[in-house]
Each structure stands twice: as structure tokens, then as C-alpha cells.
Short mmCIF file of C-alpha atoms and ligand atoms in Angstrom, two decimals:
data_model
loop_
_atom_site.label_atom_id
_atom_site.label_comp_id
_atom_site.label_asym_id
_atom_site.label_seq_id
_atom_site.Cartn_x
_atom_site.Cartn_y
_atom_site.Cartn_z
CA MET C 1 11.35 -53.97 61.25
CA LYS C 2 14.17 -52.02 59.69
CA ILE C 3 12.98 -49.55 57.07
CA LEU C 4 15.00 -47.49 54.60
CA SER C 5 12.99 -44.45 53.53
CA VAL C 6 14.37 -42.61 50.49
CA THR C 7 13.25 -39.06 49.83
CA SER C 8 14.22 -35.85 48.09
CA GLU C 9 12.93 -33.65 50.96
CA ILE C 10 12.35 -33.93 54.69
CA PHE C 11 10.95 -31.48 57.24
CA PRO C 12 12.41 -29.50 58.99
CA LEU C 13 15.65 -29.64 57.02
CA ILE C 14 14.49 -29.15 53.45
CA LYS C 15 10.91 -28.64 52.31
CA THR C 16 9.03 -27.52 49.23
CA GLY C 17 5.66 -29.07 50.16
CA GLY C 18 3.75 -31.81 51.90
CA LEU C 19 6.19 -34.58 50.90
CA ALA C 20 8.66 -33.16 53.43
CA ASP C 21 6.00 -33.03 56.15
CA VAL C 22 5.21 -36.69 55.55
CA THR C 23 8.77 -38.04 55.36
CA GLY C 24 9.73 -35.94 58.40
CA SER C 25 6.89 -37.12 60.62
CA LEU C 26 6.04 -40.69 59.59
CA PRO C 27 9.25 -42.23 61.02
CA LYS C 28 8.39 -40.97 64.53
CA ALA C 29 4.89 -42.43 64.31
CA LEU C 30 6.17 -45.78 63.03
CA VAL C 31 8.32 -46.34 66.11
CA GLY C 32 5.10 -47.13 68.00
CA TYR C 33 4.60 -50.09 65.66
CA GLY C 34 8.08 -51.52 65.95
CA CYS C 35 9.42 -49.97 62.74
CA TYR C 36 12.77 -48.19 62.84
CA THR C 37 13.37 -45.92 59.88
CA ARG C 38 16.62 -44.57 58.49
CA THR C 39 16.05 -41.94 55.83
CA LEU C 40 18.36 -41.44 52.87
CA VAL C 41 18.41 -37.82 51.68
CA PRO C 42 20.57 -35.83 49.27
CA GLY C 43 23.30 -33.68 50.84
CA TYR C 44 21.90 -30.29 49.86
CA PRO C 45 23.77 -27.36 51.45
CA GLN C 46 20.65 -26.47 53.54
CA LEU C 47 20.79 -29.87 55.16
CA PHE C 48 24.10 -29.78 56.95
CA ALA C 49 23.50 -27.09 59.59
CA GLY C 50 22.31 -28.71 62.78
CA LEU C 51 23.17 -32.32 61.99
CA ILE C 52 24.80 -34.14 64.84
CA GLY C 53 26.82 -37.36 65.05
CA VAL C 54 28.01 -37.06 61.45
CA LYS C 55 30.13 -40.05 60.44
CA VAL C 56 31.34 -41.30 57.05
CA LEU C 57 29.95 -44.78 56.37
CA HIS C 58 31.22 -45.24 52.84
CA PHE C 59 33.41 -43.35 50.40
CA PHE C 60 32.76 -43.61 46.65
CA PRO C 61 35.91 -42.47 44.77
CA ASP C 62 33.91 -42.31 41.55
CA LEU C 63 30.12 -42.29 41.85
CA PHE C 64 28.86 -41.71 38.32
CA GLY C 65 31.82 -39.45 37.55
CA ALA C 66 32.63 -37.72 40.83
CA PRO C 67 33.61 -38.58 44.39
CA ALA C 68 30.89 -38.84 47.04
CA SER C 69 30.37 -40.03 50.59
CA LEU C 70 27.54 -41.70 52.39
CA LEU C 71 27.19 -40.18 55.86
CA GLU C 72 25.13 -41.09 58.85
CA ALA C 73 23.77 -38.28 61.03
CA GLN C 74 20.97 -37.39 63.41
CA TYR C 75 18.63 -34.44 63.44
CA GLU C 76 16.25 -34.34 66.40
CA ASP C 77 14.33 -37.65 66.11
CA LEU C 78 15.43 -38.33 62.55
CA ASP C 79 18.02 -41.00 61.82
CA LEU C 80 19.52 -39.87 58.52
CA LEU C 81 21.76 -41.27 55.82
CA VAL C 82 23.06 -38.38 53.75
CA LEU C 83 24.40 -38.75 50.22
CA ASP C 84 27.11 -36.11 50.25
CA ALA C 85 27.74 -35.81 46.50
CA PRO C 86 28.85 -32.18 46.01
CA ALA C 87 28.90 -32.40 42.21
CA LEU C 88 25.17 -33.19 42.28
CA PHE C 89 23.75 -31.48 45.33
CA ASN C 90 26.01 -28.70 46.59
CA ARG C 91 24.73 -25.76 44.58
CA PRO C 92 22.45 -22.74 44.92
CA GLY C 93 18.68 -23.01 44.47
CA GLY C 94 16.27 -25.58 45.85
CA PRO C 95 16.01 -29.36 45.58
CA TYR C 96 14.61 -29.29 42.04
CA LEU C 97 15.00 -25.74 40.71
CA ASP C 98 17.99 -23.44 40.34
CA GLU C 99 18.01 -19.90 41.71
CA ASN C 100 16.21 -18.67 38.55
CA GLY C 101 13.36 -21.11 39.01
CA ARG C 102 14.43 -23.49 36.21
CA ASP C 103 14.84 -27.26 36.64
CA HIS C 104 18.42 -28.24 37.43
CA PRO C 105 19.50 -29.56 34.01
CA ASP C 106 20.92 -32.77 35.50
CA ASN C 107 17.92 -33.78 37.62
CA TRP C 108 17.87 -37.04 35.65
CA LYS C 109 21.29 -37.82 37.07
CA ARG C 110 20.90 -36.35 40.58
CA PHE C 111 17.91 -38.49 41.49
CA ALA C 112 19.09 -41.57 39.60
CA VAL C 113 22.28 -41.54 41.65
CA LEU C 114 20.31 -41.09 44.88
CA SER C 115 18.16 -44.09 43.93
CA TYR C 116 21.21 -46.12 42.94
CA VAL C 117 22.76 -45.53 46.37
CA ALA C 118 19.49 -46.52 48.05
CA SER C 119 19.56 -49.81 46.15
CA ALA C 120 23.20 -50.31 47.17
CA ILE C 121 22.22 -49.82 50.84
CA ALA C 122 19.43 -52.38 50.34
CA GLY C 123 22.09 -54.67 48.90
CA GLY C 124 24.33 -54.45 51.98
CA LEU C 125 26.56 -51.39 51.39
CA ILE C 126 26.56 -50.53 55.10
CA ALA C 127 28.35 -53.25 57.05
CA ASP C 128 26.21 -53.36 60.21
CA TRP C 129 22.79 -52.24 58.96
CA SER C 130 20.59 -53.46 56.12
CA PRO C 131 16.95 -52.60 55.64
CA GLU C 132 14.24 -55.24 55.51
CA VAL C 133 11.93 -52.96 53.51
CA VAL C 134 12.70 -49.99 51.27
CA HIS C 135 10.14 -47.17 51.12
CA THR C 136 10.47 -44.69 48.22
CA HIS C 137 8.53 -41.49 47.54
CA ASP C 138 7.57 -39.97 44.18
CA TRP C 139 9.56 -39.98 40.93
CA GLN C 140 12.75 -38.68 42.51
CA THR C 141 13.38 -41.97 44.30
CA ALA C 142 11.19 -44.32 42.26
CA LEU C 143 14.17 -45.72 40.32
CA THR C 144 15.36 -47.39 43.53
CA SER C 145 13.25 -50.50 42.90
CA VAL C 146 14.43 -50.62 39.27
CA TYR C 147 18.07 -50.68 40.42
CA MET C 148 17.16 -53.24 43.10
CA ARG C 149 15.69 -55.56 40.50
CA TYR C 150 19.02 -55.62 38.65
CA SER C 151 21.19 -56.02 41.76
CA SER C 152 21.71 -59.62 42.81
CA ASN C 153 22.07 -58.50 46.45
CA ALA C 154 18.89 -56.46 46.68
CA ASN C 155 16.37 -58.14 44.39
CA THR C 156 14.69 -60.06 47.19
CA ILE C 157 14.17 -57.04 49.46
CA PRO C 158 10.59 -55.70 49.23
CA SER C 159 10.01 -52.11 48.25
CA ILE C 160 7.10 -49.68 48.51
CA LEU C 161 6.54 -46.70 46.24
CA THR C 162 4.34 -43.97 47.70
CA ILE C 163 2.88 -41.66 45.08
CA HIS C 164 2.34 -38.21 46.56
CA ASN C 165 1.60 -36.58 43.23
CA LEU C 166 1.15 -38.35 39.90
CA ALA C 167 1.60 -35.11 37.99
CA PHE C 168 5.37 -35.22 38.50
CA GLN C 169 6.72 -38.21 36.62
CA GLY C 170 10.46 -37.77 36.04
CA GLN C 171 10.27 -37.97 32.26
CA PHE C 172 13.57 -37.93 30.35
CA PRO C 173 14.92 -39.04 26.95
CA THR C 174 15.82 -42.72 26.60
CA SER C 175 19.44 -41.70 26.02
CA VAL C 176 19.98 -41.16 29.75
CA VAL C 177 19.60 -44.87 30.49
CA SER C 178 23.13 -45.70 29.39
CA GLN C 179 24.47 -42.93 31.64
CA ILE C 180 22.75 -44.03 34.84
CA GLY C 181 24.02 -47.59 34.90
CA LEU C 182 20.80 -49.35 33.92
CA PRO C 183 20.74 -52.01 31.22
CA PRO C 184 19.06 -51.25 27.86
CA GLU C 185 16.36 -53.86 28.57
CA THR C 186 14.83 -51.48 31.13
CA VAL C 187 13.58 -49.39 28.19
CA THR C 188 10.48 -51.48 27.57
CA LEU C 189 6.78 -51.00 28.18
CA ASP C 190 7.19 -53.30 31.17
CA CYS C 191 9.57 -50.93 32.87
CA LEU C 192 10.72 -47.39 32.04
CA GLU C 193 9.43 -46.80 28.51
CA TYR C 194 6.83 -44.01 28.43
CA TYR C 195 5.50 -42.58 25.15
CA GLY C 196 8.90 -42.69 23.47
CA ASP C 197 10.74 -41.38 26.54
CA ILE C 198 11.41 -42.94 29.88
CA SER C 199 9.68 -42.15 33.16
CA TYR C 200 11.32 -42.81 36.52
CA LEU C 201 7.91 -42.92 38.19
CA LYS C 202 6.70 -45.53 35.75
CA GLY C 203 9.79 -47.64 36.45
CA GLY C 204 8.85 -47.57 40.14
CA ILE C 205 5.21 -48.40 39.40
CA ARG C 206 6.31 -51.43 37.38
CA THR C 207 8.92 -52.74 39.81
CA ALA C 208 7.97 -51.81 43.40
CA SER C 209 6.52 -54.65 45.47
CA ALA C 210 3.66 -52.39 46.63
CA ILE C 211 2.34 -49.00 45.62
CA THR C 212 0.49 -46.57 47.84
CA THR C 213 -1.11 -43.20 47.26
CA VAL C 214 -1.61 -40.67 50.03
CA SER C 215 -5.37 -41.16 50.34
CA PRO C 216 -7.76 -44.00 49.46
CA THR C 217 -9.77 -41.67 47.20
CA TYR C 218 -6.65 -40.78 45.22
CA ALA C 219 -5.89 -44.50 44.83
CA ARG C 220 -9.20 -44.79 42.99
CA GLU C 221 -8.67 -41.58 41.03
CA VAL C 222 -5.22 -42.48 39.67
CA VAL C 223 -6.65 -45.37 37.67
CA SER C 224 -9.25 -43.11 36.03
CA PRO C 225 -8.72 -41.42 32.66
CA GLU C 226 -9.39 -37.98 34.21
CA LEU C 227 -6.74 -38.11 36.94
CA GLY C 228 -4.51 -40.97 35.78
CA MET C 229 -2.18 -38.49 34.00
CA GLY C 230 -1.07 -41.09 31.48
CA MET C 231 -0.20 -43.63 34.21
CA ALA C 232 -3.68 -45.12 34.67
CA GLY C 233 -2.75 -48.11 32.48
CA ALA C 234 0.50 -48.82 34.32
CA LEU C 235 -1.26 -48.52 37.68
CA SER C 236 -4.25 -50.60 36.61
CA SER C 237 -1.89 -53.38 35.63
CA ARG C 238 -1.01 -53.79 39.33
CA PRO C 239 -4.41 -53.55 41.02
CA ARG C 240 -3.64 -55.84 43.93
CA THR C 241 -0.55 -53.87 44.91
CA LEU C 242 -2.16 -50.41 44.88
CA THR C 243 -3.70 -49.03 48.08
CA GLY C 244 -4.31 -45.63 49.65
CA ILE C 245 -3.20 -44.58 53.12
CA VAL C 246 -4.24 -41.09 54.18
CA ASN C 247 -1.52 -38.77 55.51
CA GLY C 248 -1.43 -37.82 59.15
CA ILE C 249 -0.08 -34.61 60.63
CA ASP C 250 2.67 -33.95 63.14
CA MET C 251 0.61 -33.20 66.25
CA ASP C 252 3.54 -31.47 67.99
CA ILE C 253 4.53 -29.11 65.20
CA TRP C 254 0.93 -28.25 64.31
CA ASN C 255 -0.52 -27.69 67.75
CA PRO C 256 -2.32 -24.38 68.45
CA ALA C 257 -1.92 -24.89 72.18
CA THR C 258 1.89 -24.84 72.01
CA ASP C 259 2.76 -23.32 68.61
CA ALA C 260 5.86 -21.16 69.04
CA TYR C 261 4.96 -19.06 65.97
CA LEU C 262 1.67 -17.83 67.47
CA PRO C 263 1.49 -14.75 69.69
CA ALA C 264 -1.27 -16.49 71.71
CA ASN C 265 -1.75 -20.20 72.23
CA TYR C 266 -5.23 -21.62 72.56
CA ASP C 267 -7.17 -24.83 72.59
CA HIS C 268 -10.78 -25.51 71.69
CA LYS C 269 -11.98 -24.51 75.16
CA ARG C 270 -10.21 -21.12 75.10
CA MET C 271 -10.97 -20.06 71.57
CA ARG C 272 -11.25 -16.38 72.52
CA LEU C 273 -7.45 -16.15 72.64
CA ARG C 274 -7.55 -16.87 68.92
CA GLY C 275 -8.46 -13.18 68.49
CA VAL C 276 -4.91 -12.18 69.46
CA ASN C 277 -3.58 -14.16 66.50
CA ARG C 278 -6.21 -12.66 64.25
CA ALA C 279 -5.10 -9.14 65.19
CA LYS C 280 -1.45 -10.03 64.61
CA LEU C 281 -2.30 -11.57 61.24
CA LEU C 282 -4.18 -8.47 60.10
CA GLU C 283 -1.33 -6.28 61.29
CA THR C 284 1.25 -8.45 59.48
CA PHE C 285 -0.61 -8.10 56.19
CA ARG C 286 -1.58 -4.45 56.95
CA LEU C 287 -5.28 -5.16 56.55
CA ASP C 288 -8.24 -3.38 57.96
CA ASP C 289 -9.34 -4.75 61.36
CA SER C 290 -13.12 -4.70 61.05
CA PRO C 291 -15.65 -7.48 61.62
CA GLY C 292 -16.10 -10.05 58.88
CA PRO C 293 -14.29 -13.28 58.13
CA ILE C 294 -10.67 -13.62 57.04
CA PHE C 295 -10.27 -16.02 54.12
CA ALA C 296 -6.76 -17.33 53.51
CA ALA C 297 -4.67 -19.72 51.45
CA VAL C 298 -1.18 -21.13 52.05
CA THR C 299 -0.26 -22.86 48.86
CA ARG C 300 1.81 -23.39 45.78
CA LEU C 301 0.22 -20.96 43.29
CA THR C 302 -0.31 -23.47 40.51
CA TRP C 303 -3.00 -24.88 38.28
CA GLN C 304 -3.28 -27.97 40.52
CA LYS C 305 -4.05 -25.79 43.54
CA GLY C 306 -6.50 -23.54 41.67
CA GLY C 307 -4.37 -20.46 42.34
CA ASP C 308 -6.08 -18.75 39.39
CA MET C 309 -9.47 -19.27 41.07
CA LEU C 310 -8.24 -17.47 44.19
CA ALA C 311 -7.46 -14.45 42.03
CA GLU C 312 -10.93 -14.66 40.46
CA VAL C 313 -12.79 -14.53 43.78
CA ALA C 314 -10.51 -12.06 45.59
CA GLU C 315 -12.52 -8.92 44.89
CA GLU C 316 -15.84 -10.56 45.66
CA ILE C 317 -14.57 -11.56 49.11
CA SER C 318 -13.58 -7.95 49.66
CA HIS C 319 -16.97 -6.60 48.46
CA LEU C 320 -18.83 -8.99 50.76
CA GLY C 321 -16.96 -7.60 53.76
CA GLY C 322 -14.28 -10.26 54.14
CA ARG C 323 -10.55 -10.13 53.80
CA LEU C 324 -8.31 -12.40 51.74
CA ILE C 325 -4.77 -13.35 52.67
CA VAL C 326 -2.59 -15.44 50.36
CA LEU C 327 0.86 -16.79 51.13
CA GLY C 328 2.30 -18.67 48.20
CA LYS C 329 4.62 -18.93 45.30
CA GLY C 330 4.30 -20.40 41.85
CA GLU C 331 3.20 -19.46 38.35
CA ALA C 332 3.98 -15.84 37.49
CA GLN C 333 0.57 -15.23 35.94
CA VAL C 334 -1.25 -16.33 39.10
CA GLU C 335 1.12 -14.37 41.34
CA ASN C 336 0.58 -11.24 39.24
CA ALA C 337 -3.21 -11.56 39.20
CA LEU C 338 -3.25 -11.85 43.00
CA LEU C 339 -0.82 -8.96 43.46
CA ALA C 340 -2.95 -6.82 41.15
CA ALA C 341 -6.09 -7.56 43.22
CA ALA C 342 -4.17 -6.67 46.39
CA GLY C 343 -3.00 -3.44 44.73
CA ARG C 344 -6.62 -2.45 44.09
CA HIS C 345 -7.77 -3.26 47.65
CA PRO C 346 -4.69 -2.88 49.84
CA ASP C 347 -6.67 -2.81 53.09
CA ARG C 348 -8.73 -5.92 52.26
CA ILE C 349 -6.50 -8.24 50.23
CA GLY C 350 -3.00 -9.18 51.40
CA VAL C 351 -0.68 -11.24 49.21
CA ARG C 352 2.81 -12.37 50.09
CA ILE C 353 4.76 -14.12 47.38
CA GLY C 354 7.26 -16.45 48.99
CA TYR C 355 7.67 -19.35 51.31
CA ASP C 356 7.54 -18.71 55.04
CA GLU C 357 6.88 -21.33 57.69
CA ALA C 358 6.18 -18.84 60.52
CA THR C 359 3.56 -16.91 58.53
CA ALA C 360 1.94 -20.20 57.48
CA HIS C 361 1.39 -21.05 61.15
CA LEU C 362 0.08 -17.55 61.93
CA ILE C 363 -2.40 -17.81 59.05
CA HIS C 364 -3.80 -21.07 60.40
CA GLY C 365 -3.96 -19.60 63.91
CA GLY C 366 -5.65 -16.31 62.97
CA SER C 367 -7.76 -16.73 59.84
CA ASP C 368 -11.37 -17.93 59.77
CA VAL C 369 -11.46 -19.86 56.50
CA ILE C 370 -8.76 -21.75 54.59
CA LEU C 371 -9.43 -21.98 50.85
CA GLN C 372 -8.28 -24.98 48.80
CA PRO C 373 -9.86 -24.99 45.35
CA SER C 374 -7.59 -27.78 44.08
CA ARG C 375 -8.26 -29.32 40.68
CA PHE C 376 -6.78 -32.51 42.08
CA GLU C 377 -5.32 -33.16 45.52
CA PRO C 378 -3.68 -36.47 46.39
CA CYS C 379 -4.14 -35.78 50.10
CA GLY C 380 -3.58 -32.16 51.12
CA LEU C 381 -2.25 -31.22 54.54
CA THR C 382 -3.28 -27.58 54.77
CA GLN C 383 -6.93 -28.48 55.39
CA LEU C 384 -5.83 -30.81 58.21
CA TYR C 385 -3.77 -28.04 59.83
CA ALA C 386 -6.74 -25.70 59.41
CA LEU C 387 -9.06 -28.13 61.22
CA ARG C 388 -6.69 -28.43 64.16
CA TYR C 389 -6.42 -24.62 64.45
CA GLY C 390 -10.14 -23.88 64.22
CA ALA C 391 -10.02 -22.34 60.72
CA VAL C 392 -12.83 -23.74 58.58
CA PRO C 393 -11.73 -25.31 55.26
CA VAL C 394 -13.46 -24.56 51.96
CA VAL C 395 -12.29 -27.28 49.59
CA SER C 396 -13.03 -28.83 46.24
CA ARG C 397 -14.33 -32.39 46.46
CA THR C 398 -11.33 -34.28 45.10
CA GLY C 399 -8.73 -36.72 46.41
CA GLY C 400 -7.87 -36.43 50.08
CA LEU C 401 -9.93 -33.25 50.44
CA SER C 402 -13.13 -35.19 49.81
CA GLU C 403 -12.47 -37.70 52.57
CA THR C 404 -10.98 -35.42 55.25
CA ILE C 405 -13.61 -32.66 55.23
CA ILE C 406 -17.30 -33.21 55.95
CA ASP C 407 -19.52 -30.74 54.12
CA ALA C 408 -21.63 -28.43 56.27
CA ASN C 409 -25.02 -29.31 54.82
CA ASP C 410 -27.97 -29.01 57.20
CA ALA C 411 -28.04 -32.71 58.07
CA ALA C 412 -24.31 -32.81 58.85
CA ILE C 413 -24.54 -29.66 60.96
CA SER C 414 -27.45 -31.08 63.01
CA ALA C 415 -25.60 -34.35 63.40
CA ARG C 416 -22.58 -32.35 64.63
CA VAL C 417 -20.21 -33.89 62.13
CA ALA C 418 -19.71 -31.03 59.64
CA THR C 419 -16.19 -29.57 59.47
CA GLY C 420 -16.09 -27.41 56.33
CA PHE C 421 -17.49 -26.66 52.89
CA GLN C 422 -17.03 -28.74 49.76
CA PHE C 423 -17.74 -27.94 46.13
CA HIS C 424 -17.53 -29.85 42.88
CA PRO C 425 -16.35 -29.55 40.21
CA ALA C 426 -13.44 -27.22 40.90
CA THR C 427 -14.45 -24.01 39.14
CA ALA C 428 -14.20 -20.38 40.21
CA GLU C 429 -18.01 -20.16 40.12
CA ASN C 430 -18.40 -23.09 42.53
CA LEU C 431 -15.71 -21.65 44.78
CA ARG C 432 -17.64 -18.37 44.77
CA LEU C 433 -20.86 -20.14 45.81
CA SER C 434 -19.05 -21.92 48.65
CA ILE C 435 -17.62 -18.63 49.82
CA HIS C 436 -21.20 -17.33 50.02
CA ARG C 437 -22.12 -20.38 52.11
CA ALA C 438 -19.19 -19.67 54.42
CA PHE C 439 -20.24 -16.02 54.82
CA ALA C 440 -23.78 -17.14 55.71
CA ALA C 441 -22.53 -19.63 58.30
CA TYR C 442 -20.13 -17.05 59.76
CA ARG C 443 -23.05 -14.70 60.39
CA ASP C 444 -24.51 -17.36 62.73
CA PRO C 445 -21.97 -17.46 65.59
CA LYS C 446 -23.41 -20.63 67.12
CA LYS C 447 -23.24 -22.50 63.83
CA TRP C 448 -19.72 -21.24 63.20
CA ALA C 449 -18.48 -22.26 66.65
CA ARG C 450 -19.95 -25.71 66.10
CA LEU C 451 -18.06 -26.05 62.82
CA GLN C 452 -14.81 -24.90 64.41
CA ASN C 453 -15.18 -27.21 67.39
CA GLN C 454 -16.04 -30.18 65.24
CA GLY C 455 -12.91 -29.56 63.16
CA MET C 456 -10.69 -29.15 66.20
CA LYS C 457 -11.91 -32.46 67.55
CA ALA C 458 -11.17 -34.39 64.34
CA ASN C 459 -8.17 -36.64 64.78
CA PHE C 460 -5.70 -36.65 61.93
CA SER C 461 -2.69 -37.78 63.92
CA TRP C 462 -0.45 -40.36 62.26
CA GLU C 463 -1.47 -43.14 64.57
CA ARG C 464 -3.93 -45.01 62.34
CA SER C 465 -2.03 -44.43 59.13
CA ALA C 466 1.30 -45.43 60.67
CA GLU C 467 -0.35 -48.68 61.74
CA GLN C 468 -1.47 -49.23 58.14
CA TYR C 469 2.06 -48.62 56.80
CA ALA C 470 3.48 -50.99 59.43
CA ALA C 471 0.94 -53.64 58.42
CA LEU C 472 1.86 -53.14 54.77
CA TYR C 473 5.59 -53.51 55.51
CA ALA C 474 4.88 -56.67 57.51
CA SER C 475 2.70 -58.10 54.73
CA LEU C 476 5.76 -58.03 52.47
CA LEU C 477 7.90 -59.95 54.95
CA PRO C 478 6.92 -63.60 55.28
CA GLY C 479 6.19 -64.55 58.86
CA ARG C 480 6.15 -60.97 60.23
CA ARG C 481 3.34 -59.09 61.89
CA ALA C 482 3.12 -55.41 62.73
CA THR C 483 2.95 -55.27 66.50
CA PRO C 484 1.77 -52.10 68.16
CA LEU C 485 4.29 -51.37 70.90
CA VAL C 486 1.96 -48.81 72.44
CA THR C 487 -1.78 -48.93 72.89
CA SER C 488 -3.87 -46.11 71.44
CA LYS C 489 -4.40 -44.72 74.94
CA ALA C 490 -0.72 -44.64 75.76
CA ALA C 491 0.07 -42.95 72.46
CA GLU C 492 -2.21 -39.98 73.17
P1 ADP O 1 1.55 -29.87 48.35
O1 ADP O 1 2.52 -30.81 48.93
O2 ADP O 1 0.84 -30.38 47.14
O3 ADP O 1 2.12 -28.50 48.11
P2 ADP O 1 0.14 -30.11 50.92
O4 ADP O 1 -1.13 -29.49 51.39
O5 ADP O 1 0.27 -31.56 51.07
O6 ADP O 1 0.35 -29.64 49.40
O7 ADP O 1 1.38 -29.51 51.70
C1 ADP O 1 1.80 -28.21 51.58
C2 ADP O 1 2.76 -27.92 52.71
O8 ADP O 1 3.59 -26.83 52.32
C3 ADP O 1 2.09 -27.50 54.00
O9 ADP O 1 2.93 -27.83 55.09
C4 ADP O 1 1.99 -25.99 53.82
O10 ADP O 1 1.88 -25.32 55.05
C5 ADP O 1 3.31 -25.71 53.15
N1 ADP O 1 3.33 -24.51 52.30
C6 ADP O 1 2.85 -24.37 51.04
N2 ADP O 1 3.10 -23.14 50.56
C7 ADP O 1 3.75 -22.49 51.55
C8 ADP O 1 4.28 -21.17 51.69
N3 ADP O 1 4.20 -20.29 50.68
N4 ADP O 1 4.90 -20.83 52.84
C9 ADP O 1 4.98 -21.73 53.86
N5 ADP O 1 4.50 -22.98 53.79
C10 ADP O 1 3.90 -23.36 52.67
C1 GLC O 2 1.80 -33.92 47.29
C2 GLC O 2 0.33 -33.67 47.08
C3 GLC O 2 -0.43 -33.37 48.35
C4 GLC O 2 -0.01 -34.29 49.48
C5 GLC O 2 1.50 -34.21 49.66
C6 GLC O 2 2.02 -35.10 50.79
O1 GLC O 2 2.58 -32.81 47.16
O2 GLC O 2 0.10 -32.65 46.12
O3 GLC O 2 -1.82 -33.51 48.12
O4 GLC O 2 -0.64 -33.91 50.69
O5 GLC O 2 2.13 -34.63 48.49
O6 GLC O 2 1.67 -36.44 50.60
#
């Protein structure tokens, strides 16, 4: 099967969060099921270094007001189509925000044009390659299926919209519709119209052939009033097309036995080498090297992630004899509260504001507990990385966190299935109580080792989920079946 994936970020070229991890690793896993993915991405400046085999496939003299080219290129295993539209993408800042942290003012246009080009590819823009299925991700590419519906060449090609986070909806005034080449009839309740504005995500929800969320639990949550974020009605109107497929992780990039960012590699049989990473981690954050667990978080410091709760429990962790390390970036208030706590306890609390891949790996390889007090979490990848590295996750029971972590209650510990600690609802007080549970378990080395080992044995590779995506693609193509090209054994 030929798949066109359309995304606004892809690891390792451009990443702000888990979306990039998913779009960068799923294509590799899908090959085992006979699916060959080409991924359309915007030509951000960060993207070009390292591309090989760059070739112009199509030149647009005037793509919504400026010239642009569609390129093909390779990066490692990724087969890329790059929309090189300098007027839209060649500028300082990140994919969504400028260098001052504000939304690019023309995001409505940047991602509409990306989606338009995706629909043109589905409609046969590239002479010798057309996709059989189009797979879009989040609001930034959700308009693709809206454009496809209005293109006589592409309206029979099936499309999938994967919702990684319903909180980001691409909401803009209705006036932009006339500037992005869509007909006025798209501004109806059946398509883009959303509380007097338009929403790109809603357009995708109404027009994609199938909708997935990144965990089965989140698929149930998005149709509830609490977590539906104003889209529960639109999603409920398509119940048969909405499913959840849990994310996998890239087992090569997140592998403690070979991780190039770690001073010492280890596997579950040689856990003592983990201590070398612990020492390096403490040294990096200039924290006191005494016994007691290291709690850590690698996260966007936002309301969703419960960044404020981390600040609330910081001093208690320090008083109980632990250390807290936070690597993250986000809301100024949360950043400042964490920095203030670190200022009061510089040898016990270490906070680094910023984004740093290498330190993220070191934190997983050297800390004892990974904290994720998310108020909602469509899937979450950090807890999966933690499991693989033998750091024990403490998570709120929501979305993907609830189904990927098994709470360490007595029965689960005896049954040797427990992998972490869960709490509900997501409040600072409940986080505090779970931290106490983690301290108690840490004081019992046998119990702790059991938890770590159980986590390290859990399998969150892409294999099963890639099979589910392949089956979903095939279900949209009459007469096709997803055929595993490799058996589970061979894939290991
Ligand atoms: P989300 O996509 O909602 O931010 P996920 O848990 O799915 O949450 O994915 C987050 C990804 O971003 C992980 O790969 C994590 O390691 C990475 N990440 C988050 N914050 C940072 C940071 N400050 N530095 C490095 N990596 C980070
Ligand atoms: C989103 C979600 C996160 C998920 C990631 C990748 O950013 O917040 O829970 O893991 O996408 O799907």
C-alpha cells in the first residue's frame, strides 16, 4: 500500500513533541506490513541540513501568492516530500511560534497551503507516484481531507485523521476561507464552522474517511463533555469511524543498551551500570549525590502536563530526601515557580528551561522516577521511554497513561505486573500522595527492582500498533488486506 503521511513535524529533523516521534518512527514500522510511506513536511530551514537525493518534483510559480517547489528527498529511512515555500516556512522561530514565542500570524495560511499540496499529491500531482491512502495528523494537516473532497481527482482516495491532541484545533475567523481556496459552502456546521469561527481540525473530523486517536482510552474520552474540548459532538457524529491506536516507541532511538547519549549503557540484567548515568545526571544538574530517589520530568511546562503541580511538590520531594530534576519549557508562570524552588534548594532541585534531546535521554537513563501529572494525556511517550530505561513512572490516570502503566498496588506487585504509580484525579495533593508511595517502595530494594524489571520487560514497540494502522488502511481499500511481511519473531 502506498501511503502519504502529512505532518507539521518529524523526528529527527524537526520536533516540538511526541507528534514528531510518531511521524518519524511509524513509517519504518509500517514497512513490515507492506505499507510504504512518503511523508509531506514543510520546508522549514532546520529541515534541509542532511537531506540527500533532493530533486524538484513540481514547481508552483504562484502557490497562494508566492513561488514554491515540491521536492523529494531522503533522510535516513525517511522518504520525504518537502514543500519548499520560502514565503511561508523559511523564517526564524519554530514550526508554530516565532522567536518571541508568539504564534506565526499566518499559521492559517501556512498549514492550509501544506494541506492543499497534500490534496494535490493525492489527486496525481506527481507523475509517477500517487498515494492509495492519505494519513493526516492534528489540525495543521486536517484540512487535507476538506480539500480532497472538493478536488475531482482526489475525492475517492481514503484519508485518515489522527488526533494527537484535541486541545489544538486550528481556529480562525471565517474570513480566511476565501483566501485559502475553499468554497464558501465549507463554512457550515457539517464542515468547518465552529462557534462562529472555523476550525481546521473540525473540517478534518467531518471529512476524513477514518479518525484515530493515539490511545483507545483517549478515543473514549474525546466524546465526553470533560475532555471533548468542544469537539465531542462532531466526534460523536462519526462513531463508527473513530478508533484508538496506542503509540509505539522507536526501539532503536530509545534503547538503554545502545543509547549514544548515555555515559554507560545497560540492560535489565546489568542494571548496576545505571549508577554511572545517575552520577552524571546529578553532576549535570549540580545536585547533591546522596542516597534517596531522583524524581524527574521531561515535559512541556503547561497546564495539560500539570507543570504547576511539579512546582507544588518540589520542596516536599527535597524534604523527604529526594531530588527533583525538571527539563522543560512552557508557561512563564510555571517556569518561574520551578526556578524559584530550585533557587531555594540548589543542591536538591535542578531545573533547566529549554529543549535538549541529549539531556532528555540522560534523565531517563539516570533518574529513578519520572513524573507525569497530566490533566489529560492522549497517549504520552515519556512514560514509555521511562519504562524501557528502568525509571518508574508516576502518572495521573488519564488517556494513554491509564492504559500503559499498571499501578503498583499490592495485588499487582505480587502478580509481578506492576510498572508504576497512578493517581486520580490529577491534583497536586494526589501527586504528593503518589510520591509518598514511591518513596516507600524505593526503601524496599527488592520491591523497587521488581517494578523496574517489570517496566523494562513491557513491550511498547510499534509492531502491534503498526499492524493496526495497516489493517485500518486496508479496510478503506476495497479488496485489500494488510499482510505482515515479517513474522513477530523475525521482527524482534
Ligand atoms: P507531548 O507530545 O504532549 O509533548 P509526549 O509524551 O507524547 O508529549 O512526547 C513528548 C516528547 O517530547 C518526548 O519525546 C519527550 O522526550 C520530548 N520532550 C518534551 N520536552 C522536552 C525537553 N524540554 N527537552 C527534550 N525533549 C523533550
Ligand atoms: C500529543 C499528545 C501526547 C501524545 C503525542 C504523540 O502531543 O499530547 O499525549 O503522546 O501527541 O501522539
